[in-house]
CSV table of C-alpha atoms and ligand atoms in Angstrom, one decimal:
chain,number,residue,atom,x,y,z
A,123,UNK,CA,0.0,0.0,0.0
A,124,UNK,CA,1.2,3.5,-0.8
A,125,UNK,CA,2.7,5.5,2.0
A,126,UNK,CA,1.3,8.9,2.9
A,127,UNK,CA,4.3,10.8,1.5
A,128,UNK,CA,3.9,12.5,-1.8
A,129,UNK,CA,5.1,10.0,-4.4
A,130,UNK,CA,7.8,10.8,-7.0
A,131,UNK,CA,6.3,11.4,-10.4
A,132,UNK,CA,7.8,9.0,-12.9
A,133,UNK,CA,8.7,11.9,-15.2
A,134,UNK,CA,10.1,14.2,-12.4
A,135,UNK,CA,13.8,13.8,-13.5
A,136,UNK,CA,14.1,16.9,-15.7
A,137,UNK,CA,12.2,19.1,-13.4
A,138,UNK,CA,13.9,21.1,-10.6
A,139,UNK,CA,10.8,22.3,-8.8
A,140,UNK,CA,7.3,21.2,-7.9
A,141,UNK,CA,4.3,21.1,-10.1
A,142,UNK,CA,1.8,23.8,-9.3
A,143,UNK,CA,-1.2,22.3,-7.4
A,144,UNK,CA,-3.6,23.8,-9.9
A,145,UNK,CA,-1.7,22.0,-12.7
A,146,UNK,CA,-1.9,18.7,-10.9
A,147,UNK,CA,-5.6,19.1,-10.6
A,148,UNK,CA,-6.1,20.4,-14.1
A,149,UNK,CA,-4.1,17.7,-15.8
A,150,UNK,CA,-5.1,14.7,-13.8
A,151,UNK,CA,-7.3,12.0,-15.3
A,152,UNK,CA,-7.1,9.4,-12.6
A,153,UNK,CA,-10.5,10.5,-11.2
A,154,UNK,CA,-12.1,9.1,-14.4
A,155,UNK,CA,-9.6,6.9,-16.2
A,156,UNK,CA,-9.1,4.6,-13.1
A,157,UNK,CA,-12.1,2.8,-14.6
A,158,UNK,CA,-9.5,1.4,-17.1
A,159,UNK,CA,-7.5,-0.4,-14.4
A,160,UNK,CA,-8.4,-3.9,-15.5
A,161,UNK,CA,-7.4,-3.2,-19.1
A,162,UNK,CA,-4.3,-1.3,-18.0
A,163,UNK,CA,-3.1,-4.3,-15.9
A,164,UNK,CA,-4.1,-6.8,-18.6
A,165,UNK,CA,-2.1,-4.8,-21.2
A,166,UNK,CA,0.9,-4.5,-18.8
A,167,UNK,CA,1.0,-8.2,-18.2
A,168,UNK,CA,0.9,-9.0,-21.9
A,169,UNK,CA,3.6,-6.4,-22.5
A,170,UNK,CA,5.9,-7.8,-19.9
A,171,UNK,CA,5.3,-11.4,-21.0
A,172,UNK,CA,6.2,-10.3,-24.5
A,173,UNK,CA,9.4,-8.6,-23.3
A,174,UNK,CA,10.4,-11.9,-21.6
A,175,UNK,CA,9.5,-13.9,-24.6
A,176,UNK,CA,11.8,-11.7,-26.7
A,177,UNK,CA,14.6,-11.8,-24.2
A,178,UNK,CA,14.4,-8.1,-23.4
A,179,UNK,CA,13.6,-9.0,-19.7
A,180,UNK,CA,14.6,-12.1,-17.8
A,181,UNK,CA,11.7,-14.5,-17.2
A,182,UNK,CA,12.2,-14.2,-13.5
A,183,UNK,CA,11.7,-10.4,-13.6
A,184,UNK,CA,8.6,-10.8,-15.7
A,185,UNK,CA,7.2,-13.3,-13.3
A,186,UNK,CA,7.6,-11.0,-10.4
A,187,UNK,CA,6.1,-8.1,-12.3
A,188,UNK,CA,3.1,-10.1,-13.3
A,189,UNK,CA,2.6,-11.2,-9.6
A,190,UNK,CA,2.9,-7.6,-8.5
A,191,UNK,CA,0.4,-6.5,-11.0
A,192,UNK,CA,-2.0,-9.2,-10.0
A,193,UNK,CA,-1.8,-8.2,-6.4
A,194,UNK,CA,-2.6,-4.6,-7.4
A,195,UNK,CA,-5.5,-5.8,-9.4
A,196,UNK,CA,-7.0,-7.7,-6.4
A,197,UNK,CA,-6.5,-4.6,-4.2
A,198,UNK,CA,-8.2,-2.4,-6.6
A,199,UNK,CA,-11.1,-4.8,-6.9
A,200,UNK,CA,-11.4,-5.0,-3.1
A,201,UNK,CA,-11.3,-1.2,-2.9
A,202,UNK,CA,-8.0,-1.3,-1.0
A,203,UNK,CA,-5.9,0.7,-3.5
A,204,UNK,CA,-5.0,4.3,-2.8
A,205,UNK,CA,-5.4,6.4,-6.0
A,206,UNK,CA,-3.2,9.5,-6.0
A,207,UNK,CA,-4.0,12.6,-8.0
A,208,UNK,CA,-0.2,13.6,-8.0
A,209,UNK,CA,0.3,10.5,-10.1
A,210,UNK,CA,-1.9,11.9,-12.8
A,211,UNK,CA,-3.5,8.9,-14.4
A,212,UNK,CA,-4.3,5.2,-14.0
A,213,UNK,CA,-1.1,4.2,-15.7
A,214,UNK,CA,1.3,6.1,-13.4
A,215,UNK,CA,-0.7,5.1,-10.3
A,216,UNK,CA,-0.4,1.4,-11.1
A,217,UNK,CA,3.2,1.7,-12.2
A,218,UNK,CA,4.3,3.5,-9.1
A,219,UNK,CA,2.4,1.1,-6.8
A,220,UNK,CA,4.2,-1.8,-8.6
A,221,UNK,CA,7.7,-0.4,-7.8
A,222,UNK,CA,6.6,0.3,-4.2
A,223,UNK,CA,5.5,-3.4,-3.9
A,224,UNK,CA,8.2,-5.3,-5.7
A,225,UNK,CA,11.1,-2.9,-5.6
A,226,UNK,CA,13.4,-2.0,-8.5
A,227,UNK,CA,12.3,-4.8,-10.8
A,228,UNK,CA,8.9,-3.0,-11.0
A,229,UNK,CA,10.7,-0.1,-12.7
A,230,UNK,CA,11.4,-2.3,-15.7
A,231,UNK,CA,7.8,-2.6,-16.7
A,232,UNK,CA,7.8,0.5,-18.8
A,233,UNK,CA,10.7,-0.7,-21.0
A,234,UNK,CA,9.9,-0.3,-24.7
A,235,UNK,CA,6.6,1.3,-23.9
A,236,UNK,CA,5.1,4.8,-23.5
A,237,UNK,CA,1.9,5.9,-21.9
A,238,UNK,CA,0.9,6.9,-25.4
A,239,UNK,CA,0.6,3.3,-26.8
A,240,UNK,CA,-0.4,2.1,-23.4
A,241,UNK,CA,-3.5,4.3,-23.1
A,242,UNK,CA,-4.5,3.6,-26.7
A,243,UNK,CA,-4.3,-0.1,-25.9
A,244,UNK,CA,-6.3,0.3,-22.7
A,245,UNK,CA,-9.0,2.2,-24.5
A,246,UNK,CA,-9.3,-0.3,-27.3
A,247,UNK,CA,-9.5,-3.2,-24.9
A,248,UNK,CA,-12.2,-1.4,-22.9
A,249,UNK,CA,-14.2,-0.5,-25.9
A,250,UNK,CA,-14.0,-4.0,-27.4
A,251,UNK,CA,-15.5,-5.4,-24.2
A,252,UNK,CA,-18.1,-2.7,-24.0
A,253,UNK,CA,-19.2,-3.3,-27.5
A,254,UNK,CA,-19.5,-7.0,-26.9
A,255,UNK,CA,-21.7,-6.2,-23.9
A,256,UNK,CA,-23.9,-3.8,-25.8
A,257,UNK,CA,-24.3,-6.2,-28.7
A,258,UNK,CA,-25.4,-8.9,-26.3
A,259,UNK,CA,-28.1,-6.5,-24.9
A,260,UNK,CA,-29.2,-5.6,-28.4
A,261,UNK,CA,-29.6,-9.3,-29.2
A,262,UNK,CA,-31.6,-9.9,-26.1
A,263,UNK,CA,-33.9,-7.0,-27.0
A,264,UNK,CA,-34.2,-8.3,-30.5
A,265,UNK,CA,-35.2,-11.7,-29.2
A,266,UNK,CA,-38.1,-10.3,-27.1
A,267,UNK,CA,-39.2,-8.0,-29.9
A,268,UNK,CA,-39.2,-10.8,-32.4
A,269,UNK,CA,-41.3,-13.0,-30.1
A,270,UNK,CA,-43.8,-10.2,-29.6
A,271,UNK,CA,-43.9,-9.6,-33.4
A,272,UNK,CA,-44.8,-13.3,-34.0
A,273,UNK,CA,-47.5,-13.1,-31.3
A,274,UNK,CA,-48.9,-9.9,-32.9
A,275,UNK,CA,-48.6,-11.0,-36.5
A,276,UNK,CA,-52.4,-10.7,-37.1
A,277,UNK,CA,-53.0,-7.6,-34.9
A,278,UNK,CA,-54.2,-4.7,-37.0
A,279,UNK,CA,-53.3,-1.1,-36.3
A,280,UNK,CA,-53.4,2.1,-38.3
A,281,UNK,CA,-50.3,2.6,-40.3
A,282,UNK,CA,-49.6,6.3,-40.4
A,283,UNK,CA,-47.6,8.8,-42.5
A,284,UNK,CA,-47.6,12.5,-41.4
A,285,UNK,CA,-49.3,11.2,-38.3
A,286,UNK,CA,-52.4,10.7,-40.4
A,287,UNK,CA,-54.1,7.3,-41.0
A,288,UNK,CA,-52.5,5.9,-44.2
A,289,UNK,CA,-53.1,2.2,-44.5
A,290,UNK,CA,-53.7,-0.6,-42.0
A,291,UNK,CA,-50.6,-2.5,-41.0
A,292,UNK,CA,-50.1,-5.4,-38.6
A,293,UNK,CA,-48.5,-4.6,-35.2
A,294,UNK,CA,-46.1,-7.5,-35.8
A,295,UNK,CA,-44.9,-5.7,-38.9
A,296,UNK,CA,-44.5,-2.5,-37.0
A,297,UNK,CA,-42.4,-4.3,-34.4
A,298,UNK,CA,-40.3,-5.9,-37.0
A,299,UNK,CA,-39.5,-2.4,-38.4
A,300,UNK,CA,-38.0,-1.7,-35.0
A,301,UNK,CA,-36.1,-5.0,-35.2
A,302,UNK,CA,-34.7,-4.0,-38.6
A,303,UNK,CA,-33.2,-0.9,-37.1
A,304,UNK,CA,-31.7,-2.6,-34.1
A,305,UNK,CA,-30.3,-5.4,-36.3
A,306,UNK,CA,-28.4,-2.8,-38.3
A,307,UNK,CA,-27.2,-1.3,-35.0
A,308,UNK,CA,-25.9,-4.7,-33.9
A,309,UNK,CA,-24.1,-5.1,-37.2
A,310,UNK,CA,-22.6,-1.7,-36.9
A,311,UNK,CA,-21.1,-2.6,-33.5
A,312,UNK,CA,-19.6,-5.8,-35.0
A,313,UNK,CA,-18.1,-3.8,-37.8
A,314,UNK,CA,-16.7,-1.2,-35.5
A,315,UNK,CA,-15.3,-4.0,-33.3
A,316,UNK,CA,-13.1,-5.2,-36.3
A,317,UNK,CA,-11.4,-1.8,-36.6
A,318,UNK,CA,-11.1,-1.4,-32.8
A,319,UNK,CA,-9.6,-4.7,-32.2
A,320,UNK,CA,-6.1,-3.7,-33.3
A,321,UNK,CA,-3.0,-3.5,-31.1
A,322,UNK,CA,-1.2,-0.1,-30.6
A,323,UNK,CA,1.5,-1.5,-28.2
A,324,UNK,CA,4.9,-1.3,-29.7
A,325,UNK,CA,4.3,2.1,-31.2
A,326,UNK,CA,5.8,3.4,-27.9
A,327,UNK,CA,5.8,7.2,-27.7
A,328,UNK,CA,5.3,7.7,-31.5
A,329,UNK,CA,8.1,6.2,-33.5
A,330,UNK,CA,8.3,2.6,-32.3
A,331,UNK,CA,11.2,1.2,-30.1
A,332,UNK,CA,14.7,0.0,-30.6
A,333,UNK,CA,14.1,-3.1,-28.5
A,334,UNK,CA,13.6,-6.4,-30.3
A,335,UNK,CA,9.9,-6.7,-29.6
A,336,UNK,CA,7.3,-9.1,-31.0
A,337,UNK,CA,4.1,-7.2,-31.5
A,338,UNK,CA,2.2,-10.1,-32.9
A,339,UNK,CA,2.9,-12.1,-29.8
A,340,UNK,CA,1.5,-9.3,-27.6
A,341,UNK,CA,-1.5,-9.0,-29.9
A,342,UNK,CA,-2.2,-12.7,-29.5
A,343,UNK,CA,-2.0,-12.5,-25.7
A,344,UNK,CA,-4.6,-9.7,-25.7
A,345,UNK,CA,-6.9,-11.2,-28.3
A,346,UNK,CA,-6.3,-8.5,-30.9
A,347,UNK,CA,-6.9,-9.5,-34.5
A,348,UNK,CA,-3.8,-7.7,-35.7
A,349,UNK,CA,-1.2,-5.0,-34.9
A,350,UNK,CA,-1.6,-1.3,-35.8
A,351,UNK,CA,0.5,-0.7,-38.9
A,352,UNK,CA,1.8,2.8,-38.3
A,353,UNK,CA,3.2,3.9,-35.0
A,354,UNK,CA,2.2,7.6,-35.4
A,355,UNK,CA,-1.4,6.6,-36.2
A,356,UNK,CA,-1.5,4.0,-33.5
A,357,UNK,CA,-0.8,6.4,-30.6
A,358,UNK,CA,-2.8,9.4,-31.9
A,359,UNK,CA,-6.0,8.5,-33.7
A,360,UNK,CA,-9.2,7.9,-31.8
A,361,UNK,CA,-11.4,7.3,-34.9
A,362,UNK,CA,-12.5,3.9,-33.4
A,363,UNK,CA,-14.0,5.8,-30.4
A,364,UNK,CA,-15.7,8.3,-32.7
A,365,UNK,CA,-17.0,5.5,-34.8
A,366,UNK,CA,-18.4,3.8,-31.8
A,367,UNK,CA,-20.1,7.0,-30.7
A,368,UNK,CA,-21.6,7.3,-34.1
A,369,UNK,CA,-23.0,3.8,-33.8
A,370,UNK,CA,-24.1,4.6,-30.2
A,371,UNK,CA,-25.8,7.8,-31.5
A,372,UNK,CA,-27.7,5.8,-34.0
A,373,UNK,CA,-28.8,3.2,-31.4
A,374,UNK,CA,-30.1,6.1,-29.3
A,375,UNK,CA,-31.8,7.7,-32.3
A,376,UNK,CA,-33.7,4.4,-32.8
A,377,UNK,CA,-34.5,3.9,-29.2
A,378,UNK,CA,-35.9,7.5,-29.0
A,379,UNK,CA,-38.2,6.7,-31.9
A,380,UNK,CA,-39.5,3.6,-30.2
A,381,UNK,CA,-39.8,5.6,-26.9
A,382,UNK,CA,-41.8,8.3,-28.6
A,383,UNK,CA,-44.3,5.7,-29.9
A,384,UNK,CA,-44.5,4.0,-26.5
A,385,UNK,CA,-45.3,7.4,-25.0
A,386,UNK,CA,-48.0,8.1,-27.6
A,387,UNK,CA,-49.5,4.7,-27.5
A,388,UNK,CA,-49.8,4.5,-23.8
A,389,UNK,CA,-51.7,7.8,-23.6
A,390,UNK,CA,-55.4,7.8,-22.9
A,391,UNK,CA,-56.0,9.2,-26.4
A,392,UNK,CA,-54.5,6.1,-28.0
A,393,UNK,CA,-54.7,3.2,-25.4
A,394,UNK,CA,-52.8,0.9,-27.8
A,395,UNK,CA,-50.6,-0.4,-25.1
A,396,UNK,CA,-50.3,-0.4,-21.3
A,397,UNK,CA,-47.0,-0.2,-19.6
A,398,UNK,CA,-46.3,-2.2,-16.5
A,399,UNK,CA,-46.7,-0.2,-13.3
A,400,UNK,CA,-43.2,-1.1,-12.2
A,401,UNK,CA,-41.9,0.8,-15.3
A,402,UNK,CA,-43.9,4.0,-14.8
A,403,UNK,CA,-43.9,6.8,-12.2
A,404,UNK,CA,-46.6,9.0,-10.7
A,405,UNK,CA,-47.2,12.7,-10.2
A,406,UNK,CA,-46.8,14.6,-7.0
A,407,UNK,CA,-49.9,16.7,-7.6
A,408,UNK,CA,-52.2,14.7,-10.0
A,409,UNK,CA,-53.3,11.5,-8.3
A,410,UNK,CA,-54.5,9.8,-11.5
A,411,UNK,CA,-51.2,9.9,-13.3
A,412,UNK,CA,-49.2,7.0,-14.5
A,413,UNK,CA,-46.4,8.5,-16.6
A,414,UNK,CA,-44.2,6.7,-19.1
A,415,UNK,CA,-41.0,8.4,-17.6
A,416,UNK,CA,-38.7,5.6,-18.6
A,417,UNK,CA,-39.6,6.0,-22.2
A,418,UNK,CA,-39.3,9.7,-22.0
A,419,UNK,CA,-35.8,9.4,-20.5
A,420,UNK,CA,-34.8,7.1,-23.3
A,421,UNK,CA,-35.9,9.9,-25.6
A,422,UNK,CA,-34.1,12.5,-23.5
A,423,UNK,CA,-30.8,10.7,-23.0
A,424,UNK,CA,-30.4,10.5,-26.8
A,425,UNK,CA,-29.1,14.1,-26.7
A,426,UNK,CA,-26.3,13.2,-24.3
A,427,UNK,CA,-24.9,10.6,-26.7
A,428,UNK,CA,-25.2,12.9,-29.7
A,429,UNK,CA,-23.2,15.3,-27.5
A,430,UNK,CA,-20.6,12.7,-26.8
A,431,UNK,CA,-20.2,12.1,-30.6
A,432,UNK,CA,-19.8,15.8,-31.2
A,433,UNK,CA,-17.3,16.1,-28.4
A,434,UNK,CA,-15.1,13.4,-29.8
A,435,UNK,CA,-15.3,14.7,-33.4
A,436,UNK,CA,-14.4,18.2,-32.2
A,437,UNK,CA,-11.6,16.8,-30.0
A,438,UNK,CA,-9.9,15.1,-32.9
A,439,UNK,CA,-10.4,17.9,-35.4
A,440,UNK,CA,-7.1,19.7,-36.3
A,441,UNK,CA,-4.8,17.7,-34.0
A,442,UNK,CA,-1.4,17.4,-35.6
A,443,UNK,CA,0.4,14.0,-35.4
A,444,UNK,CA,1.2,12.4,-33.2
A,445,UNK,CA,-0.1,12.1,-29.6
A,446,UNK,CA,-1.4,15.3,-27.9
A,447,UNK,CA,-2.7,15.7,-24.4
A,448,UNK,CA,-6.0,16.7,-25.9
A,449,UNK,CA,-6.6,13.0,-26.3
A,450,UNK,CA,-7.0,12.6,-22.6
A,451,UNK,CA,-10.4,14.2,-23.1
A,452,UNK,CA,-11.6,11.3,-25.1
A,453,UNK,CA,-12.5,9.2,-22.0
A,454,UNK,CA,-15.4,10.9,-20.3
A,455,UNK,CA,-17.4,11.2,-23.5
A,456,UNK,CA,-16.7,7.6,-24.5
A,457,UNK,CA,-17.6,6.3,-21.0
A,458,UNK,CA,-20.7,8.4,-21.0
A,459,UNK,CA,-21.8,7.0,-24.4
A,460,UNK,CA,-21.2,3.4,-23.2
A,461,UNK,CA,-23.0,3.9,-19.9
A,462,UNK,CA,-26.0,5.7,-21.4
A,463,UNK,CA,-26.5,3.2,-24.2
A,464,UNK,CA,-26.1,0.3,-21.8
A,465,UNK,CA,-28.6,1.7,-19.4
A,466,UNK,CA,-31.1,2.5,-22.1
A,467,UNK,CA,-30.9,-0.9,-23.6
A,468,UNK,CA,-31.4,-2.4,-20.2
A,469,UNK,CA,-34.4,-0.2,-19.7
A,470,UNK,CA,-35.9,-1.5,-23.0
A,471,UNK,CA,-35.2,-5.1,-22.2
A,472,UNK,CA,-36.8,-4.6,-18.8
A,473,UNK,CA,-39.8,-2.7,-20.0
A,474,UNK,CA,-40.8,-4.8,-22.9
A,475,UNK,CA,-42.0,-8.1,-21.3
A,476,UNK,CA,-44.6,-6.1,-19.2
A,477,UNK,CA,-46.1,-4.4,-22.2
A,478,UNK,CA,-49.8,-5.2,-22.7
A,479,UNK,CA,-51.2,-4.9,-26.2
A,480,UNK,CA,-54.8,-3.5,-26.4
A,481,UNK,CA,-55.7,-5.1,-29.7
A,482,UNK,CA,-59.3,-3.8,-29.8
A,483,UNK,CA,-58.2,-0.2,-29.5
A,484,UNK,CA,-55.6,-0.7,-32.3
A,485,UNK,CA,-58.1,-2.3,-34.7
A,486,UNK,CA,-60.8,0.3,-33.8
A,487,UNK,CA,-58.3,3.1,-34.6
A,488,UNK,CA,-57.4,1.4,-37.9
A,489,UNK,CA,-61.0,1.5,-38.9
A,490,UNK,CA,-61.1,5.3,-38.7
A,491,UNK,CA,-59.6,7.5,-41.4
A,492,UNK,CA,-60.5,5.7,-44.6
A,493,UNK,CA,-57.4,3.6,-44.5
A,494,UNK,CA,-58.5,1.2,-47.3
A,495,UNK,CA,-58.9,3.9,-49.9
A,496,UNK,CA,-55.8,2.7,-51.7
A,497,UNK,CA,-57.2,-0.8,-51.8
A,498,UNK,CA,-60.3,0.5,-53.5
A,499,UNK,CA,-58.1,2.3,-56.1
A,500,UNK,CA,-56.1,-0.9,-56.6
A,501,UNK,CA,-59.4,-2.8,-57.0
A,502,UNK,CA,-60.4,-0.4,-59.8
A,503,UNK,CA,-57.0,-0.9,-61.4
A,504,UNK,CA,-57.6,-4.6,-61.4
A,505,UNK,CA,-60.8,-3.8,-63.4
A,506,UNK,CA,-58.9,-1.9,-66.1
A,507,UNK,CA,-59.1,1.6,-64.8
A,508,UNK,CA,-55.7,3.5,-65.1
A,509,UNK,CA,-54.3,4.2,-61.6
A,510,UNK,CA,-54.5,8.0,-61.9
A,511,UNK,CA,-58.2,7.8,-62.8
A,512,UNK,CA,-58.8,5.3,-60.1
A,513,UNK,CA,-57.2,7.6,-57.6
A,514,UNK,CA,-59.5,10.5,-58.7
A,515,UNK,CA,-62.6,8.3,-58.5
A,516,UNK,CA,-61.7,7.1,-55.0
A,517,UNK,CA,-61.0,10.6,-53.9
A,518,UNK,CA,-64.6,11.4,-54.7
A,519,UNK,CA,-65.9,8.3,-52.9
A,520,UNK,CA,-63.9,9.3,-49.8
A,521,UNK,CA,-65.4,12.8,-49.9
A,522,UNK,CA,-68.8,11.3,-50.0
A,523,UNK,CA,-68.1,8.8,-47.2
A,524,UNK,CA,-66.7,11.6,-45.0
A,525,UNK,CA,-69.9,13.6,-45.7
A,526,UNK,CA,-72.0,10.6,-44.8
A,527,UNK,CA,-70.0,10.0,-41.6
A,528,UNK,CA,-69.1,6.5,-42.8
A,529,UNK,CA,-66.0,4.4,-43.5
A,530,UNK,CA,-65.5,3.2,-47.1
A,531,UNK,CA,-66.3,-0.4,-46.0
A,532,UNK,CA,-69.7,0.8,-44.7
A,533,UNK,CA,-70.9,2.2,-48.0
A,534,UNK,CA,-73.3,-0.1,-49.8
A,535,UNK,CA,-72.9,-1.3,-53.4
A,536,UNK,CA,-75.3,1.2,-54.9
A,537,UNK,CA,-73.5,4.1,-53.2
A,538,UNK,CA,-70.2,2.8,-54.5
A,539,UNK,CA,-71.4,2.2,-58.0
A,540,UNK,CA,-72.5,5.8,-58.3
A,541,UNK,CA,-68.8,6.6,-58.7
A,542,UNK,CA,-67.8,3.7,-61.0
A,543,UNK,CA,-69.9,1.0,-62.7
A,544,UNK,CA,-66.9,-1.3,-62.6
A,545,UNK,CA,-67.4,-1.8,-58.9
A,546,UNK,CA,-69.0,-5.2,-58.0
A,547,UNK,CA,-69.9,-6.7,-54.7
A,548,UNK,CA,-66.6,-8.6,-54.5
A,549,UNK,CA,-65.1,-5.2,-53.6
A,550,UNK,CA,-66.0,-5.6,-49.9
A,551,UNK,CA,-63.4,-8.3,-49.3
A,552,UNK,CA,-60.8,-5.8,-50.3
A,553,UNK,CA,-62.2,-3.0,-48.2
A,554,UNK,CA,-61.9,-4.8,-44.9
A,555,UNK,CA,-58.8,-4.2,-42.8
A,556,UNK,CA,-58.0,-7.9,-42.9
A,557,UNK,CA,-58.3,-8.0,-46.7
A,558,UNK,CA,-56.1,-4.9,-47.0
A,559,UNK,CA,-53.2,-6.3,-44.9
A,560,UNK,CA,-53.5,-9.8,-46.3
A,561,UNK,CA,-53.1,-8.4,-49.9
A,562,UNK,CA,-49.7,-7.1,-49.1
A,563,UNK,CA,-48.2,-10.5,-49.3
A,564,UNK,CA,-44.6,-10.1,-50.6
A,565,UNK,CA,-41.2,-9.8,-48.9
A,566,UNK,CA,-41.3,-6.7,-46.8
A,567,UNK,CA,-45.1,-6.4,-46.8
A,568,UNK,CA,-47.4,-6.3,-43.9
A,569,UNK,CA,-49.4,-9.5,-44.4
A,570,UNK,CA,-49.5,-11.7,-41.4
A,571,UNK,CA,-48.0,-14.5,-43.4
A,572,UNK,CA,-45.0,-12.3,-44.3
A,573,UNK,CA,-44.6,-11.1,-40.7
A,574,UNK,CA,-44.3,-14.8,-39.6
A,575,UNK,CA,-41.8,-15.5,-42.3
A,576,UNK,CA,-39.7,-12.4,-41.5
A,577,UNK,CA,-39.8,-13.2,-37.8
A,578,UNK,CA,-38.6,-16.7,-38.6
A,579,UNK,CA,-35.7,-15.3,-40.5
A,580,UNK,CA,-34.8,-13.0,-37.7
A,581,UNK,CA,-35.0,-15.8,-35.2
A,582,UNK,CA,-32.6,-17.8,-37.2
A,583,UNK,CA,-30.3,-14.8,-37.5
A,584,UNK,CA,-30.4,-14.3,-33.7
A,585,UNK,CA,-29.8,-18.0,-33.0
A,586,UNK,CA,-26.6,-17.8,-35.1
A,587,UNK,CA,-25.5,-14.5,-33.6
A,588,UNK,CA,-25.9,-15.8,-30.1
A,589,UNK,CA,-24.2,-19.1,-30.8
A,590,UNK,CA,-21.2,-17.1,-32.3
A,591,UNK,CA,-21.1,-15.0,-29.2
A,592,UNK,CA,-20.9,-17.9,-26.9
A,593,UNK,CA,-18.1,-19.5,-28.9
A,594,UNK,CA,-16.1,-16.3,-28.9
B,267,LIG,N1,-3.6,10.3,-19.3
B,267,LIG,C1,-3.1,10.3,-20.6
B,267,LIG,C2,-4.2,10.1,-21.6
B,267,LIG,O1,-5.3,9.8,-21.2
B,267,LIG,C3,-2.1,9.3,-20.8
B,267,LIG,C4,-1.1,9.5,-21.9
B,267,LIG,C5,-0.2,10.6,-21.5
B,267,LIG,N2,0.9,10.8,-22.2
B,267,LIG,C6,1.7,11.8,-22.2
B,267,LIG,N3,2.7,11.8,-22.9
B,267,LIG,N4,1.4,12.9,-21.5
B,267,LIG,O2,-4.2,10.4,-22.8
């Protein structure tokens, strides 16, 4: 354990005097980057093993360093580690503690390494694990949405454009639209993972090192797919973090859209769904209220993640090669994006199973607003009327129906034939909501049969994705 005396900074050699207290506080990152301790120790262990493997360090030294690092790890996990602001960041805190514990041999750890390649390595390890976790949450969410979509394959609801009744759709189809968005999000994370999972170690400060190192060996120990090809790039770019925040922003954009629909649908004006009480909150003044606050916060937290993306893009803009201290500012934004997306995905996973679907309200709403007008036009097209003329005829029928206070399907055959002699009584099968959705029976269409097929395909995709994840 560290003594209470102020420790010597690892870089203190060329300085004659003390660092100003303000500067210590201003430049420190340990208050937030200590969260990287596990990756930092993992990276150091791999580095030192590689040095021993290459004969840069005796095996015996490497063994003692690894032991020392492991004891630090268990102290940190048990909350017995004393973090010191004077030691700036997670890296120097751990390195100093190592020398304190195991003596001079601990001072050999930083051979052939710089904090520049060290921090880039830590961050990539951290983000790789975080993305795996977020992907697993996305897959879980997709599984429950997919199951719900299959259950609601026949449920009819109003499909809307411009928030106006457009055409009836099935609720299962609507849910599968959400799934399509989340599936792309999941793939985006996988894609970003490939570019993140690259080893910076060996780049040292910026130019590489004169020691005979084996970067591939270290990469294998850490599970990286390959080594970074250019040392200047390896220590300085954070595009992987920007890319992740872009993917995270898109996840949040999608979640906020679902959240908005949940808010609308659970309102007394819609009553399409009911949210579980455990996932709602009340009002301190209005006793009747049951508010969808979780959904609203999903919507609200989206802005944070957009902000994180903007922060990182702006951070990187105009930075000359190679490493600059600006890069220390990458962490809080990245951590915030990871934490926010993780929490929001957990919220969705938790809220969804308790969602009750009010099928009658959905179908009743679909029956308002002349949602089968396109079907009537399509029917006329089938009878040889050019679509543009059919559109005009149905426009007049709709005008009449609205005046009569009826839905198209409630008009009788005489009323309909006033607008076109081509209309026969077989038209009514097309004007029902069920007839309308069943007709859209092609890949991507809303017909219940297609919803079941699409859900099946998704289920198979998820099965494979989850199996892959377990084998990784
Ligand atoms: N705390 C620093 C960071 O987060 C570590 C690297 C510092 N390197 C340096 N040469 N000052 O980026």
